[in-house]
Amino acid sequence: MRFVVIGGDAAGMSAASRAKRNNPDLEIIVFEMTHDVSYSACGMPYNIADPEREIDDLVVREARVFREKQGIDLRTGHSVHSIDPSSKTVLVKRVDGQELEMDYDKLLIATGASPRIPDLPGFDLPGVMTLKKLEDGRRIKHYMATHGVRRAVIIGMGYIALEMVEAFCAREMEVSMVKPRPILLPWMNREMASVVEEEVRRHGVTMHMGQEIKGIEDSGSVLRVYCTDTTLDCEMVLVATGIRPNSELAKDAGLDLGPSDAISVDRTLRTSDEHIFAAGDCADAFHVVTGQRTWVPLALRANRAGWAVADNVTGRQVKLDGIAGTAVFKVFDLQVARTGLSVQEAKKYGFEPLEVMIKSGSRAHAHPGGSPIWVQLVGDRKTGRLLGAQLLGREGAAHRVNAPAVALHAGMTVQAFSQTDLAYAPPFGPTWDPMLTAANQLLKRM
Amino acid sequence: MRFVVIGGDAAGMSAASRAKRNNPDLEIIVFEMTHDVSYSACGMPYNIADPEREIDDLVVREARVFREKQGIDLRTGHSVHSIDPSSKTVLVKRVDGQELEMDYDKLLIATGASPRIPDLPGFDLPGVMTLKKLEDGRRIKHYMATHGVRRAVIIGMGYIALEMVEAFCAREMEVSMVKPRPILLPWMNREMASVVEEEVRRHGVTMHMGQEIKGIEDSGSVLRVYCTDTTLDCEMVLVATGIRPNSELAKDAGLDLGPSDAISVDRTLRTSDEHIFAAGDCADAFHVVTGQRTWVPLALRANRAGWAVADNVTGRQVKLDGIAGTAVFKVFDLQVARTGLSVQEAKKYGFEPLEVMIKSGSRAHAHPGGSPIWVQLVGDRKTGRLLGAQLLGREGAAHRVNAPAVALHAGMTVQAFSQTDLAYAPPFGPTWDPMLTAANQLLKRM
């Protein structure tokens, strides 16, 4: 049996490796259009922050290992141009222009996602960067090293933008951030978002919300970003205005697409064609709170989905429960975490959300060295269910989000969650964990 | 209606305060035998570590506030000597020897727990200390300040002992620890316990396991602790060999006792007498994993049980689910956490425990500054249920225990837990959170 994989990053290589472990006799061919496979894309901002480190430090396993040690036929520089589900073949183009047709028994589409780039003048200029693939990180580091970049403009203020602003500041660059929408992190509780904003500003970063971008111009010596009310000069622009799933191949093959045009998969990761799977940033998932399809392209899901595909291709029967939309990121010294639904999302899905936001401490009241922790909890008035949580703090916020994440998987009510036995010792929090204080407060409103 | 509370610490004062908030017309009388109420006992080791801080910094709310602001009739220096359930009265003795009888409509026993002191020669000598009440902490600090204490011997190696060894080392004392049982933290995975042992030893502490204590002698200049094979000289001895519930009053009143002679309470915190409640370290609780009664005297449960008593006394109907036995403590730079059952406990309760212990990282593989995290998970072969977890690490261990704690409350299987969507970003952990890696490994054995 031949298992063909399109895409050699997290989902694709997880699937290929595990499928080979499950069944060493399986023929596995992976087509990857770039020359990079299996790397930690999420580590790029931290790598870029340090000029001494090579971007290739982020490679988890080299292509050579997959080929020689694992017996996977990994073909880099191979780009798949079309899929024909009726004949079960893919059409592949090599970097040198040669074409080949390959038939498959089972196919995995793991083509990832790509940055959304606004269709505006100047976004194709040298020095205008995006960050998704390892090659992007390489280009950014090389450009910084060779072009004396002192000033950067970041377009967008999402996860990547907020991780990259820290990286640029670590490189002692002057950074401006700009976005068209008037508020920062619109899914977040407003008071908490303002703490994040303050954290960025206190590092000397200028933030311009509510500024439409008109275009970028190369003035000869600088790049000039034209916005509604301002013009920002710099040597480098990072475009971090979101990503979109690479689902064109699937669409052209007649496969169903779901939210945000991600490839629709069932709980076994099968697309609308039973021989074709999809996993990673190109595919959707079921949300454990809504039960509906959603698209939250993050690394854990990509790896987990890759494994599940491998199991299902090799004759095991694996179904994934879905995702809770858990995410964490670092903004300078702040830990920002979320899981489940925001108030707006909850409304959209027909819940009657009630919200509470509390400020507690990262350590017991009499324990030295603590700092504030903010917790927002969202519950459903009708059913009493916990719907989501957001956390923020200088310490103790990142891992605390996992407790409500598990509660969401279990479909717990706020009442039940408020009774959970969470850990307490003075160096690690107050007697009533901030999550519990928030749950107790939310209960009063329900 | 009159609500009488015996004991003015966590459970007692939580109950009194909340009952008054729920029903301002309720007459509430609290009898506390000492002069300290409402303090953070758990903070004492950290306070003792710092000679500049007053032990009274640990007082959460002063007696005056309860009396004047909250209208609670709080009587310190009042010790309750007996309860007569038939006449619904308590017999109280004041510090000055006067006796009074007080009748109640509802009674709460919140008498806490006391250190177990071995019945051996010399344990009543000056300089032989225990640590449970605020007065104990005061005595220890005073003794250190006035007796030039350079060397301490700690008898016992449980939570308190391991927190106090750090405090004594911070005070630049030479510390020896000694215990009769041959191993450290017997409930813990052996490899993990050895990491804890190494952490203590590398701070210059000598540890003597498997040494029976014969007695303590005052040689005139030093205290001498006689053990099976060794004799330890010091200026101060801390006896930290465990605690026992203060349940004599309840027993003498004919109330049922449960595990470890703690006062038996139902989910509404009622004892075997419907008008008498018990809460805090003197009372037992249901364990969410076993469904059986257990005695795990910790601060969160005491506060939560106090609130539940207040609600039930004032006409609300509150039932507590129970505890998962979640605990965390700090041993020098290590975070040690547990929830649920150890392998031995699981066997005792009729499960067929399977265990796994994994070593992972506190940050992503390519992220600088990480350190190891150890996770042990216990599951039940028959039902697939998650039974317990233990964690250890220099960062990221303390709050990670809350995810399995919630899973235990939800009765999750290891399979379901392994599918949970836990947070990932390179500064905070690997893509597969160490909890998930452990769950995946445990699944392979099930």
PDB file of C-alpha atoms in Angstrom, chain A residues 243-344:
ATOM      1  CA  ILE A 243      -3.092  33.481   7.583  1.00  0.00           C
ATOM      2  CA  ARG A 244      -5.335  31.454   5.277  1.00  0.00           C
ATOM      3  CA  PRO A 245      -5.390  27.691   4.749  1.00  0.00           C
ATOM      4  CA  ASN A 246      -3.644  26.317   1.681  1.00  0.00           C
ATOM      5  CA  SER A 247      -6.737  24.546   0.454  1.00  0.00           C
ATOM      6  CA  GLU A 248      -6.680  25.310  -3.292  1.00  0.00           C
ATOM      7  CA  LEU A 249      -5.454  21.823  -4.211  1.00  0.00           C
ATOM      8  CA  ALA A 250      -8.302  20.290  -2.208  1.00  0.00           C
ATOM      9  CA  LYS A 251     -10.851  22.684  -3.656  1.00  0.00           C
ATOM     10  CA  ASP A 252      -9.705  22.005  -7.218  1.00  0.00           C
ATOM     11  CA  ALA A 253     -10.018  18.272  -6.490  1.00  0.00           C
ATOM     12  CA  GLY A 254     -13.643  18.825  -5.518  1.00  0.00           C
ATOM     13  CA  LEU A 255     -13.196  18.283  -1.781  1.00  0.00           C
ATOM     14  CA  ASP A 256     -15.458  20.098   0.659  1.00  0.00           C
ATOM     15  CA  LEU A 257     -14.173  23.199   2.390  1.00  0.00           C
ATOM     16  CA  GLY A 258     -15.417  24.505   5.737  1.00  0.00           C
ATOM     17  CA  PRO A 259     -14.911  27.593   7.900  1.00  0.00           C
ATOM     18  CA  SER A 260     -12.347  30.073   6.534  1.00  0.00           C
ATOM     19  CA  ASP A 261     -12.042  27.782   3.485  1.00  0.00           C
ATOM     20  CA  ALA A 262     -10.133  25.187   5.497  1.00  0.00           C
ATOM     21  CA  ILE A 263     -10.458  21.618   4.242  1.00  0.00           C
ATOM     22  CA  SER A 264     -13.393  19.889   5.946  1.00  0.00           C
ATOM     23  CA  VAL A 265     -12.468  16.737   7.810  1.00  0.00           C
ATOM     24  CA  ASP A 266     -14.464  14.402  10.007  1.00  0.00           C
ATOM     25  CA  ARG A 267     -13.274  13.130  13.374  1.00  0.00           C
ATOM     26  CA  THR A 268     -11.118  10.528  11.628  1.00  0.00           C
ATOM     27  CA  LEU A 269      -9.457  13.340   9.625  1.00  0.00           C
ATOM     28  CA  ARG A 270     -11.031  12.110   6.380  1.00  0.00           C
ATOM     29  CA  THR A 271     -12.055  14.697   3.810  1.00  0.00           C
ATOM     30  CA  SER A 272     -15.181  14.314   1.706  1.00  0.00           C
ATOM     31  CA  ASP A 273     -13.187  11.665  -0.227  1.00  0.00           C
ATOM     32  CA  GLU A 274     -12.678   8.612   1.970  1.00  0.00           C
ATOM     33  CA  HIS A 275      -9.165   7.954   0.632  1.00  0.00           C
ATOM     34  CA  ILE A 276      -7.985  11.499   1.235  1.00  0.00           C
ATOM     35  CA  PHE A 277      -7.121  12.857   4.670  1.00  0.00           C
ATOM     36  CA  ALA A 278      -6.229  16.405   5.636  1.00  0.00           C
ATOM     37  CA  ALA A 279      -4.372  17.580   8.736  1.00  0.00           C
ATOM     38  CA  GLY A 280      -2.554  20.603  10.085  1.00  0.00           C
ATOM     39  CA  ASP A 281      -3.096  24.261   9.319  1.00  0.00           C
ATOM     40  CA  CYS A 282      -4.958  23.509   6.054  1.00  0.00           C
ATOM     41  CA  ALA A 283      -7.752  21.531   7.757  1.00  0.00           C
ATOM     42  CA  ASP A 284     -10.616  22.329  10.065  1.00  0.00           C
ATOM     43  CA  ALA A 285     -11.592  20.695  13.382  1.00  0.00           C
ATOM     44  CA  PHE A 286     -14.607  20.291  15.604  1.00  0.00           C
ATOM     45  CA  HIS A 287     -14.792  22.644  18.531  1.00  0.00           C
ATOM     46  CA  VAL A 288     -15.512  20.814  21.789  1.00  0.00           C
ATOM     47  CA  VAL A 289     -17.676  23.652  23.087  1.00  0.00           C
ATOM     48  CA  THR A 290     -19.814  24.352  20.017  1.00  0.00           C
ATOM     49  CA  GLY A 291     -19.638  20.937  18.383  1.00  0.00           C
ATOM     50  CA  GLN A 292     -19.276  22.923  15.162  1.00  0.00           C
ATOM     51  CA  ARG A 293     -16.460  23.029  12.667  1.00  0.00           C
ATOM     52  CA  THR A 294     -13.834  25.672  13.317  1.00  0.00           C
ATOM     53  CA  TRP A 295     -10.438  26.648  12.012  1.00  0.00           C
ATOM     54  CA  VAL A 296      -7.760  27.262  14.639  1.00  0.00           C
ATOM     55  CA  PRO A 297      -4.416  26.497  13.016  1.00  0.00           C
ATOM     56  CA  LEU A 298      -2.059  25.631  15.895  1.00  0.00           C
ATOM     57  CA  ALA A 299       0.848  23.261  16.359  1.00  0.00           C
ATOM     58  CA  LEU A 300      -0.534  20.718  18.853  1.00  0.00           C
ATOM     59  CA  ARG A 301      -3.569  19.988  16.709  1.00  0.00           C
ATOM     60  CA  ALA A 302      -1.338  19.600  13.631  1.00  0.00           C
ATOM     61  CA  ASN A 303       0.838  17.018  15.361  1.00  0.00           C
ATOM     62  CA  ARG A 304      -2.098  15.207  16.924  1.00  0.00           C
ATOM     63  CA  ALA A 305      -4.007  15.138  13.658  1.00  0.00           C
ATOM     64  CA  GLY A 306      -0.918  13.843  11.855  1.00  0.00           C
ATOM     65  CA  TRP A 307      -0.727  10.950  14.301  1.00  0.00           C
ATOM     66  CA  ALA A 308      -4.423  10.212  13.985  1.00  0.00           C
ATOM     67  CA  VAL A 309      -4.139  10.077  10.175  1.00  0.00           C
ATOM     68  CA  ALA A 310      -1.221   7.675  10.497  1.00  0.00           C
ATOM     69  CA  ASP A 311      -3.255   5.438  12.791  1.00  0.00           C
ATOM     70  CA  ASN A 312      -6.271   5.473  10.527  1.00  0.00           C
ATOM     71  CA  VAL A 313      -4.174   4.805   7.412  1.00  0.00           C
ATOM     72  CA  THR A 314      -2.553   1.808   9.100  1.00  0.00           C
ATOM     73  CA  GLY A 315      -5.768   0.167  10.151  1.00  0.00           C
ATOM     74  CA  ARG A 316      -6.364   1.518  13.638  1.00  0.00           C
ATOM     75  CA  GLN A 317      -9.567   3.408  14.291  1.00  0.00           C
ATOM     76  CA  VAL A 318      -8.852   6.793  15.809  1.00  0.00           C
ATOM     77  CA  LYS A 319     -11.296   9.643  16.260  1.00  0.00           C
ATOM     78  CA  LEU A 320     -10.291  13.030  17.589  1.00  0.00           C
ATOM     79  CA  ASP A 321     -12.608  14.754  20.060  1.00  0.00           C
ATOM     80  CA  GLY A 322     -11.751  18.174  18.739  1.00  0.00           C
ATOM     81  CA  ILE A 323     -10.157  21.341  19.967  1.00  0.00           C
ATOM     82  CA  ALA A 324     -10.944  23.836  22.679  1.00  0.00           C
ATOM     83  CA  GLY A 325      -9.091  26.646  20.932  1.00  0.00           C
ATOM     84  CA  THR A 326      -6.454  26.800  23.654  1.00  0.00           C
ATOM     85  CA  ALA A 327      -3.588  29.167  22.946  1.00  0.00           C
ATOM     86  CA  VAL A 328      -0.863  30.909  24.874  1.00  0.00           C
ATOM     87  CA  PHE A 329       1.661  33.521  23.881  1.00  0.00           C
ATOM     88  CA  LYS A 330       4.229  35.743  25.468  1.00  0.00           C
ATOM     89  CA  VAL A 331       4.201  39.525  25.021  1.00  0.00           C
ATOM     90  CA  PHE A 332       7.439  40.774  26.555  1.00  0.00           C
ATOM     91  CA  ASP A 333       7.032  39.805  30.243  1.00  0.00           C
ATOM     92  CA  LEU A 334       3.340  39.002  29.993  1.00  0.00           C
ATOM     93  CA  GLN A 335       1.803  35.575  29.585  1.00  0.00           C
ATOM     94  CA  VAL A 336      -1.457  35.700  27.638  1.00  0.00           C
ATOM     95  CA  ALA A 337      -3.633  32.599  27.416  1.00  0.00           C
ATOM     96  CA  ARG A 338      -7.098  31.647  26.271  1.00  0.00           C
ATOM     97  CA  THR A 339      -9.273  28.611  25.799  1.00  0.00           C
ATOM     98  CA  GLY A 340     -12.812  28.115  24.535  1.00  0.00           C
ATOM     99  CA  LEU A 341     -15.081  30.898  23.379  1.00  0.00           C
ATOM    100  CA  SER A 342     -14.920  34.634  23.825  1.00  0.00           C
ATOM    101  CA  VAL A 343     -18.166  36.447  24.620  1.00  0.00           C
ATOM    102  CA  GLN A 344     -18.593  37.435  20.981  1.00  0.00           C
TER     103      GLN A 344
END
